[in-house]
PDB file of C-alpha atoms and ligand atoms in Angstrom:
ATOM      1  CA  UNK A  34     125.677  11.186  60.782  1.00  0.00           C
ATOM      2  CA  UNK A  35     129.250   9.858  60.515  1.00  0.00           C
ATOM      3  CA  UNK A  36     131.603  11.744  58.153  1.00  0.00           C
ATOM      4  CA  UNK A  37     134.874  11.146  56.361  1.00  0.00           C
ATOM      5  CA  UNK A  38     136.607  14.107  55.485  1.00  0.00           C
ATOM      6  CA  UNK A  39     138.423  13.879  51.751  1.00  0.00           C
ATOM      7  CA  UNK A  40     140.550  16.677  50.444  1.00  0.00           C
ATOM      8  CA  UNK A  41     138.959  17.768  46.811  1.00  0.00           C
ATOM      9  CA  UNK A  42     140.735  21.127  45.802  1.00  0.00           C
ATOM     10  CA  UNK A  43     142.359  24.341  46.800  1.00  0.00           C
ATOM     11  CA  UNK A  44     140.804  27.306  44.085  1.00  0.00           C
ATOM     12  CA  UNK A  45     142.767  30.499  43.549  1.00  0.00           C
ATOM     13  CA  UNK A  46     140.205  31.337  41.164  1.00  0.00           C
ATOM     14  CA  UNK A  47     136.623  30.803  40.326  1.00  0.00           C
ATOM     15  CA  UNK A  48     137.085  28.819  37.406  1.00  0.00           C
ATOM     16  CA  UNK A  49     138.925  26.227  39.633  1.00  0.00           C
ATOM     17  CA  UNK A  50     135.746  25.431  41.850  1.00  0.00           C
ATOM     18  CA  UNK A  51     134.984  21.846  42.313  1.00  0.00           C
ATOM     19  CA  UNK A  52     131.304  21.358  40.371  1.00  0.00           C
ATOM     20  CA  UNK A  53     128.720  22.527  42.299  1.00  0.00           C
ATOM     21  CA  UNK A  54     127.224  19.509  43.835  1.00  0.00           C
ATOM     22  CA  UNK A  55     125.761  18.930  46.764  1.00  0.00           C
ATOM     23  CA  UNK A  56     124.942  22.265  49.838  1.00  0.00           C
ATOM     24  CA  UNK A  57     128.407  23.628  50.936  1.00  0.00           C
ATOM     25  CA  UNK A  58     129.232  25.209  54.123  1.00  0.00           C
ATOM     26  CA  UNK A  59     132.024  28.092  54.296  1.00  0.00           C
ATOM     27  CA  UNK A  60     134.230  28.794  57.074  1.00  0.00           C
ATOM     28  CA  UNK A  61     135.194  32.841  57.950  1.00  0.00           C
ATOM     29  CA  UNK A  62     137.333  34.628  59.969  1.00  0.00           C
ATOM     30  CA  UNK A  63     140.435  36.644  60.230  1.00  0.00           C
ATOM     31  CA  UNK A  64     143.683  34.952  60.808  1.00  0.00           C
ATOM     32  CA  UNK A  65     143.907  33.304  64.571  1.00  0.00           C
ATOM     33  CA  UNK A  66     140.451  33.092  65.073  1.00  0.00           C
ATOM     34  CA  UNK A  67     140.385  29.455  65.241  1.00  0.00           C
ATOM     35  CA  UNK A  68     139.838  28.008  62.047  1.00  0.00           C
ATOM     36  CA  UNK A  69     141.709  25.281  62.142  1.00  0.00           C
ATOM     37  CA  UNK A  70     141.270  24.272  65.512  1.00  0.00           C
ATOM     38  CA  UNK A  71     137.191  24.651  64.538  1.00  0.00           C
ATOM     39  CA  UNK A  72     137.717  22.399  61.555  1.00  0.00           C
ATOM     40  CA  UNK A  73     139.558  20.219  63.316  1.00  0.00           C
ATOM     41  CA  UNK A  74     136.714  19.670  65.392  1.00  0.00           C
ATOM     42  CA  UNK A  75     133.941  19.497  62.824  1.00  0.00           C
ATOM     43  CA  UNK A  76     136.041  17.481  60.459  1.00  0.00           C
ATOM     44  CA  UNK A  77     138.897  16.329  61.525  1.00  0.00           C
ATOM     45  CA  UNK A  78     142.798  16.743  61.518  1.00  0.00           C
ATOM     46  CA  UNK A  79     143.283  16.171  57.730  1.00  0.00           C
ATOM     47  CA  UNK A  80     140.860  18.974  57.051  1.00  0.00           C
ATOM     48  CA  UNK A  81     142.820  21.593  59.348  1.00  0.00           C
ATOM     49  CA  UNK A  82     145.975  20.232  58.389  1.00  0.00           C
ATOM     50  CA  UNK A  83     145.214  21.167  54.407  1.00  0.00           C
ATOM     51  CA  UNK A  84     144.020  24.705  55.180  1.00  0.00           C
ATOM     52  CA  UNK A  85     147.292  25.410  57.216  1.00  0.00           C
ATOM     53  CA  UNK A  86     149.278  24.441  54.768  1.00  0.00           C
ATOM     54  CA  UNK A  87     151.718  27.293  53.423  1.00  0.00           C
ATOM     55  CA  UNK A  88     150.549  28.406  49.845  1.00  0.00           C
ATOM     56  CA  UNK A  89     147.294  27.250  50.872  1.00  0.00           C
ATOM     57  CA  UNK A  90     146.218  29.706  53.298  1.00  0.00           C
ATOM     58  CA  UNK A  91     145.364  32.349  50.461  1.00  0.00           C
ATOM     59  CA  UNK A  92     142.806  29.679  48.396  1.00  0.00           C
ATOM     60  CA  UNK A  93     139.362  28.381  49.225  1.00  0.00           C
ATOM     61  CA  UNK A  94     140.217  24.893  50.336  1.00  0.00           C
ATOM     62  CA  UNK A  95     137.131  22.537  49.882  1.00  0.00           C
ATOM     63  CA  UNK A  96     136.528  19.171  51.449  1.00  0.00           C
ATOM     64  CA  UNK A  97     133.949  16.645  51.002  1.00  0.00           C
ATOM     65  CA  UNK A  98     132.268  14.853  53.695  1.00  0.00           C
ATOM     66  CA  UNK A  99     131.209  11.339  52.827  1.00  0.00           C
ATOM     67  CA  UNK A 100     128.764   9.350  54.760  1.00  0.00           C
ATOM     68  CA  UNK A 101     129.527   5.156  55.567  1.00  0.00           C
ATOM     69  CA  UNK A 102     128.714   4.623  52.072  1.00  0.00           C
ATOM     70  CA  UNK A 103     131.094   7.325  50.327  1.00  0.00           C
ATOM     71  CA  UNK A 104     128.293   9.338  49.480  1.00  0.00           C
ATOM     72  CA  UNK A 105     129.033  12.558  49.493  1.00  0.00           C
ATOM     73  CA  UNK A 106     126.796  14.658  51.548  1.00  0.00           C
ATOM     74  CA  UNK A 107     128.159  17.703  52.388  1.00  0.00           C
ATOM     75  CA  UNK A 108     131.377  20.087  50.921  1.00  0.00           C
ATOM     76  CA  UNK A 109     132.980  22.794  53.127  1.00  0.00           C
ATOM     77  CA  UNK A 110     134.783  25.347  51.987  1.00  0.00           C
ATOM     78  CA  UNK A 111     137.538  27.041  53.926  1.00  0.00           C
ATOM     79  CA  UNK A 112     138.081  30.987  52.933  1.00  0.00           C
ATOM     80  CA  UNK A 113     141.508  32.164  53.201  1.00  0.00           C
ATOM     81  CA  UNK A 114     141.365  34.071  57.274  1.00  0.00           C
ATOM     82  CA  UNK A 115     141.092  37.988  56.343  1.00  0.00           C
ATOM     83  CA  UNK A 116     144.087  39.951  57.870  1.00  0.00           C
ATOM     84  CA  UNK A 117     143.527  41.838  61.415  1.00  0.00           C
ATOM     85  CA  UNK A 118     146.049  44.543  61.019  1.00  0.00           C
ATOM     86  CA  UNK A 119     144.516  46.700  58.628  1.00  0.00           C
ATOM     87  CA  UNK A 120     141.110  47.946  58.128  1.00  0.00           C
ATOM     88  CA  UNK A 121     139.868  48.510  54.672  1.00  0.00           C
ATOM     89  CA  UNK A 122     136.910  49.873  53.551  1.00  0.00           C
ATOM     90  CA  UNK A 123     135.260  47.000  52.424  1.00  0.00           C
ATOM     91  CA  UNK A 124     136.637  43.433  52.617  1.00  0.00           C
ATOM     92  CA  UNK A 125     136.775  42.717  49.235  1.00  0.00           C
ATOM     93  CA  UNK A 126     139.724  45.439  49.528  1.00  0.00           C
ATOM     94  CA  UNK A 127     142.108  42.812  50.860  1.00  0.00           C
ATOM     95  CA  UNK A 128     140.361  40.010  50.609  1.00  0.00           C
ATOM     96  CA  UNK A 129     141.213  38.257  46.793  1.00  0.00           C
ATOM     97  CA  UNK A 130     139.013  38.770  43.817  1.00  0.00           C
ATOM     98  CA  UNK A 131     137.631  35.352  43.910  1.00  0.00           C
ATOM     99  CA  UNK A 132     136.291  35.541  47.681  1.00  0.00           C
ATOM    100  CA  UNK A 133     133.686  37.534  46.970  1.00  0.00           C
ATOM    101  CA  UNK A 134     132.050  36.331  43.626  1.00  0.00           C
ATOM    102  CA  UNK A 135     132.296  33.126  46.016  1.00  0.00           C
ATOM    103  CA  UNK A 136     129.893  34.206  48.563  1.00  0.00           C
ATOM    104  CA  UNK A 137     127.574  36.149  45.956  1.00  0.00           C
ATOM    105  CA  UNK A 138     127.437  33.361  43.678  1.00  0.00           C
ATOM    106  CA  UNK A 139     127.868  30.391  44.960  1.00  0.00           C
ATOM    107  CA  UNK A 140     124.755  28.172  43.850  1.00  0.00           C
ATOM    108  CA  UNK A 141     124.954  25.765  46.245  1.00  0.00           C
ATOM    109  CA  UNK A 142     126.501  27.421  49.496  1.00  0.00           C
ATOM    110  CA  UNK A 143     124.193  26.800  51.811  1.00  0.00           C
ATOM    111  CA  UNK A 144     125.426  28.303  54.914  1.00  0.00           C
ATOM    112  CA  UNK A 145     128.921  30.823  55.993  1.00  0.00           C
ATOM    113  CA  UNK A 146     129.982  29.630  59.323  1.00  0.00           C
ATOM    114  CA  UNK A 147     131.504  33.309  60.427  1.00  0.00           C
ATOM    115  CA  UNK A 148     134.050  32.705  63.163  1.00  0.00           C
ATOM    116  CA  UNK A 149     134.536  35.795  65.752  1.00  0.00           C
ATOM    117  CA  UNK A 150     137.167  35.428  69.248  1.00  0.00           C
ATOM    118  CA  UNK A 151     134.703  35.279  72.191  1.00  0.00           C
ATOM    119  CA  UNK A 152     137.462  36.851  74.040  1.00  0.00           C
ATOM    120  CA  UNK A 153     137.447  40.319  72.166  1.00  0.00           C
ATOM    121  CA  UNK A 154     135.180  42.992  71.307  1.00  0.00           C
ATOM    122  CA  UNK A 155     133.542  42.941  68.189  1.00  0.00           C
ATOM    123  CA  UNK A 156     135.773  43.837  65.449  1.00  0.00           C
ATOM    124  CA  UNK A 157     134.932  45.912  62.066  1.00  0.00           C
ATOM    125  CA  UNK A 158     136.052  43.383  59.970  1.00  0.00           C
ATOM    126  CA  UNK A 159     133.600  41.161  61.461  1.00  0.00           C
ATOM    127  CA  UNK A 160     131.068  43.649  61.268  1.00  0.00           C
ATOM    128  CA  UNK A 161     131.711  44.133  57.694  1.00  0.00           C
ATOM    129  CA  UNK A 162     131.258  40.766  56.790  1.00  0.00           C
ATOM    130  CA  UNK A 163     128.156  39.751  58.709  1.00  0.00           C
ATOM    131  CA  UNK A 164     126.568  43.141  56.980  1.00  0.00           C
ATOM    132  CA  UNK A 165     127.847  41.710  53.456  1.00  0.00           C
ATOM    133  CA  UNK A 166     126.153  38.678  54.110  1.00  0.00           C
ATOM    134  CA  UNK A 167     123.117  40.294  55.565  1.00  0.00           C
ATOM    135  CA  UNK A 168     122.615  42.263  52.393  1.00  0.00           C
ATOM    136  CA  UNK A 169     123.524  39.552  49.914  1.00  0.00           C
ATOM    137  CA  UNK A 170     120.829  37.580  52.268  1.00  0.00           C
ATOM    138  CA  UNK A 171     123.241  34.696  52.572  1.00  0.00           C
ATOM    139  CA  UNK A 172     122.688  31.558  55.247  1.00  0.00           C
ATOM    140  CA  UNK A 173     124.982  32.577  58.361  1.00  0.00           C
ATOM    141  CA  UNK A 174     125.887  31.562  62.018  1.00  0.00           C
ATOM    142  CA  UNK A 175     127.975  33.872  63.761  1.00  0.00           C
ATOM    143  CA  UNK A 176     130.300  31.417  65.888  1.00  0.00           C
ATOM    144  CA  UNK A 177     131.886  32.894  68.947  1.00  0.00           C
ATOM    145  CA  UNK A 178     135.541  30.746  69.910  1.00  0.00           C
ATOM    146  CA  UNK A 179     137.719  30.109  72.571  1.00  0.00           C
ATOM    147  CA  UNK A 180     135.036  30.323  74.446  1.00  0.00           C
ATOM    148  CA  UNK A 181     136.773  27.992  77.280  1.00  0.00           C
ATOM    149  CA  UNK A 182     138.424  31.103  78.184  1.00  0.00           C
ATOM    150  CA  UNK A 183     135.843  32.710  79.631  1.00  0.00           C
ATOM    151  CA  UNK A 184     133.960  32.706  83.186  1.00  0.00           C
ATOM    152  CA  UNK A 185     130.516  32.278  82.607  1.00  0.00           C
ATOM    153  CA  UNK A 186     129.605  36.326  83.396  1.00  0.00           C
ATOM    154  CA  UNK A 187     132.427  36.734  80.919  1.00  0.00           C
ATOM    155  CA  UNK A 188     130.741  34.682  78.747  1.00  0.00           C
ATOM    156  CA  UNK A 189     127.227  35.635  79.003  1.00  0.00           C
ATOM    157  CA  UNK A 190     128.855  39.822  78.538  1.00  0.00           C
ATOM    158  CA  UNK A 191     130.677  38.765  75.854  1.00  0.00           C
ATOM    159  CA  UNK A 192     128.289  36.891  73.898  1.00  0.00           C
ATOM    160  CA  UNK A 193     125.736  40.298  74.290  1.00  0.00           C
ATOM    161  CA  UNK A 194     128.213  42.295  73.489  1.00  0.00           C
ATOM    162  CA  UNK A 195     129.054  40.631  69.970  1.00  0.00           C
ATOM    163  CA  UNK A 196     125.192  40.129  69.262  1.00  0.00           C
ATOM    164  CA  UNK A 197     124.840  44.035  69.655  1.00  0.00           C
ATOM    165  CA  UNK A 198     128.175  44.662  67.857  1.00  0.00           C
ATOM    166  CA  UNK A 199     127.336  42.578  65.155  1.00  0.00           C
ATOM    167  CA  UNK A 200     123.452  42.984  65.198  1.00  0.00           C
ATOM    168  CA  UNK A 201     122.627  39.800  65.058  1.00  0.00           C
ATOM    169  CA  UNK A 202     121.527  37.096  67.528  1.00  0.00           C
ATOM    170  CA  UNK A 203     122.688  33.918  65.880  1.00  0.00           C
ATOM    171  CA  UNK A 204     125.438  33.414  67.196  1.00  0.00           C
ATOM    172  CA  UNK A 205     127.159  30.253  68.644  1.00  0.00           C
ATOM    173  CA  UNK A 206     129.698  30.242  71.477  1.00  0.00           C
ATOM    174  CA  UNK A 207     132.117  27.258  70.914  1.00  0.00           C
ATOM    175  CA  UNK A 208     135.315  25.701  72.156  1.00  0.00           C
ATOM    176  CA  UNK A 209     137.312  23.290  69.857  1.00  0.00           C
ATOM    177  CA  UNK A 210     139.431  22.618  72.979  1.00  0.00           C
ATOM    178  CA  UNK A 211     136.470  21.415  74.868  1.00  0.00           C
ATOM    179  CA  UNK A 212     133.872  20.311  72.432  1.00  0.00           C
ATOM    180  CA  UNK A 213     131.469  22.654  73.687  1.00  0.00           C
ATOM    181  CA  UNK A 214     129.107  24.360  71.119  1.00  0.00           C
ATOM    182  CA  UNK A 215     130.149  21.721  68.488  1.00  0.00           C
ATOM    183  CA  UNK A 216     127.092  19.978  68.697  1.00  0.00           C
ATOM    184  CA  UNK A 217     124.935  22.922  68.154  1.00  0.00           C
ATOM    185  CA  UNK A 218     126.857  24.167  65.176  1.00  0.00           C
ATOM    186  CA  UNK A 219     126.612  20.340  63.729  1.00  0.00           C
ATOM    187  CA  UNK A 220     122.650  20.848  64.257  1.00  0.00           C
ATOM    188  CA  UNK A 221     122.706  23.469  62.292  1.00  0.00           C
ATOM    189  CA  UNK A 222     124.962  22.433  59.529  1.00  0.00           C
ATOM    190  CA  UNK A 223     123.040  18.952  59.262  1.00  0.00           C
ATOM    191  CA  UNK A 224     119.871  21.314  59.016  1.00  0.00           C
ATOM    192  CA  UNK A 225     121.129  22.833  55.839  1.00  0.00           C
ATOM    193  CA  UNK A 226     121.632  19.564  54.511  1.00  0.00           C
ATOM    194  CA  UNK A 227     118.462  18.367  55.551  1.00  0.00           C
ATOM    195  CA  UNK A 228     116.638  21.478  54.184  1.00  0.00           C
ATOM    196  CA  UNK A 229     117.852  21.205  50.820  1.00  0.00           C
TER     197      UNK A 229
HETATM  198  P1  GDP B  64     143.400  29.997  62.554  1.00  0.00           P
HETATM  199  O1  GDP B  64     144.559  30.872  62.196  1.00  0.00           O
HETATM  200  O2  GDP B  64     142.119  30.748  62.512  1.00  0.00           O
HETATM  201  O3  GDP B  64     143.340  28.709  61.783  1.00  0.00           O
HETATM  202  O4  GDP B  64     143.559  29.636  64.121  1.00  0.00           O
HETATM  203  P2  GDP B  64     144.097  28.335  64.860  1.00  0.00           P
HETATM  204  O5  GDP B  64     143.089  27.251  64.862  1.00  0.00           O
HETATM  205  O6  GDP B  64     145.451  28.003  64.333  1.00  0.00           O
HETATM  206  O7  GDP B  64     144.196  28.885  66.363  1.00  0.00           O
HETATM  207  C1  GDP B  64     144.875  30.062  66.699  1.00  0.00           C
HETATM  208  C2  GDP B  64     145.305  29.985  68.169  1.00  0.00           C
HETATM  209  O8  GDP B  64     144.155  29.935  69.005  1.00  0.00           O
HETATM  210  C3  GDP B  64     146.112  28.736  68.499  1.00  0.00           C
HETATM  211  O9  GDP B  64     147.099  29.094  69.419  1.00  0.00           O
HETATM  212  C4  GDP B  64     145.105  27.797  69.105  1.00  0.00           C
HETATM  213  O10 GDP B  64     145.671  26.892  70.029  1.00  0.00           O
HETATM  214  C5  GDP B  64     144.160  28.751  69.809  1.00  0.00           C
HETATM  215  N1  GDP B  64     142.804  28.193  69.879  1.00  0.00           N
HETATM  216  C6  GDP B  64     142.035  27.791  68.826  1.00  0.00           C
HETATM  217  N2  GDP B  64     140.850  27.319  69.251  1.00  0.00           N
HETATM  218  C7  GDP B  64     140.854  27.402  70.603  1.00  0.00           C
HETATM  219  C8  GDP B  64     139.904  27.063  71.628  1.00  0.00           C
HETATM  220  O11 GDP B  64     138.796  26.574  71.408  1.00  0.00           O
HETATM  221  N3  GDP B  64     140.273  27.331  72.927  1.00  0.00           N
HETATM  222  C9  GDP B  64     141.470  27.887  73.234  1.00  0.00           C
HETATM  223  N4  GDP B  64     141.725  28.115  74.525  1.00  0.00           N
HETATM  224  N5  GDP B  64     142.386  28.200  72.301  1.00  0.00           N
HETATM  225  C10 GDP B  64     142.103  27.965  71.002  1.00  0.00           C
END
């Protein structure tokens, strides 16, 4: 399906979510990941432009996607990118108070889209969040980026490597620079859609 991409509201707190309407997808990752560049490529420019904004890097940023006849038919949600220099016990630590009764509470999120560099070795952080979601048995795709930068023996290391790191085996190498992988995440986003 074609989407348009409208701006609905950037929430510092919980009582500022947009009414839950129809299944939302959330976008994770620490800062530099490629967030923006990702959204940009799911959603297009106004979407990344919004969540880069100064002031609005520390809300949830949520967009609607409307199909040809302005129905809406999805929402994302972009989480403000966790921070890579420290490491905190748990991420709700760092991460502001609202993030978390987000992800645990959140009647209609449907699916976190947890973004991880495909150049690096899994990170704690990372770790910590895909266990979170594990645990709260939360929808989630662990999507590997910048994966353009990588040989394909890079690739197919790296990608085994975060699987074990992470203990998981959904995840999704992709490459907003290239377009590769988009597809496949928009399969599975259009799934949650479909499913509900
Ligand atoms: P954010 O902080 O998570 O929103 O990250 P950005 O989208 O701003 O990207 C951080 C940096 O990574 C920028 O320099 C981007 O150009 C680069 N980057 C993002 N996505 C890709 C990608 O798919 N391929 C490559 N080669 N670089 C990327």
């Amino acid at each position: 399906m074609r989407y348009t991409t409208q701006f609905l509201l950037s929430a510092m707190a919980p009582e500022q979510f947009p009414a839950p309407s129809v299944p939302e997808i959330a976008f994770l990752g620490r800062s530099n990941v490629g967030k923006s560049s990702l959204l940009n490529a799911l959603a297009g420019e106004k979407a990344a432009k919004v969540s880069s904004t100064p002031g609005r890097t520390r809300a949830i940023n949520f967009f609607a996607l409307l199909d040809e006849s302005e129905r809406r038919r999805l929402v994302f949600a972009d989480l403000p990118g966790y921070g890579y220099a420290k490491i905190s016990k748990s991420i709700s630590a760092e991460w502001p108070k609202f993030i978390e009764p987000y992800l645990a509470e959140r009647e209609v999120l449907g699916l976190c889209v947890c973004l991880v560099d495909s150049n690096i070795p899994p990170q704690p952080r990372d770790k910590q969040l895909v266990e979170w979601l594990q645990h709260a048995e939360r929808e989630y795709v662990v999507v590997a980026t910048k994966a353009d930068r990588l040989s394909g023996n890079e690739r197919t290391r790296n990608m085994a490597a975060l699987k074990k790191g992470l203990e998981t085996d959904a995840i999704v190498p992709v490459s907003a620079k290239t377009g590769a992988g988009i597809k496949e995440l928009w399969a599975r986003i259009e799934a949650v859609r479909a499913e509900s």
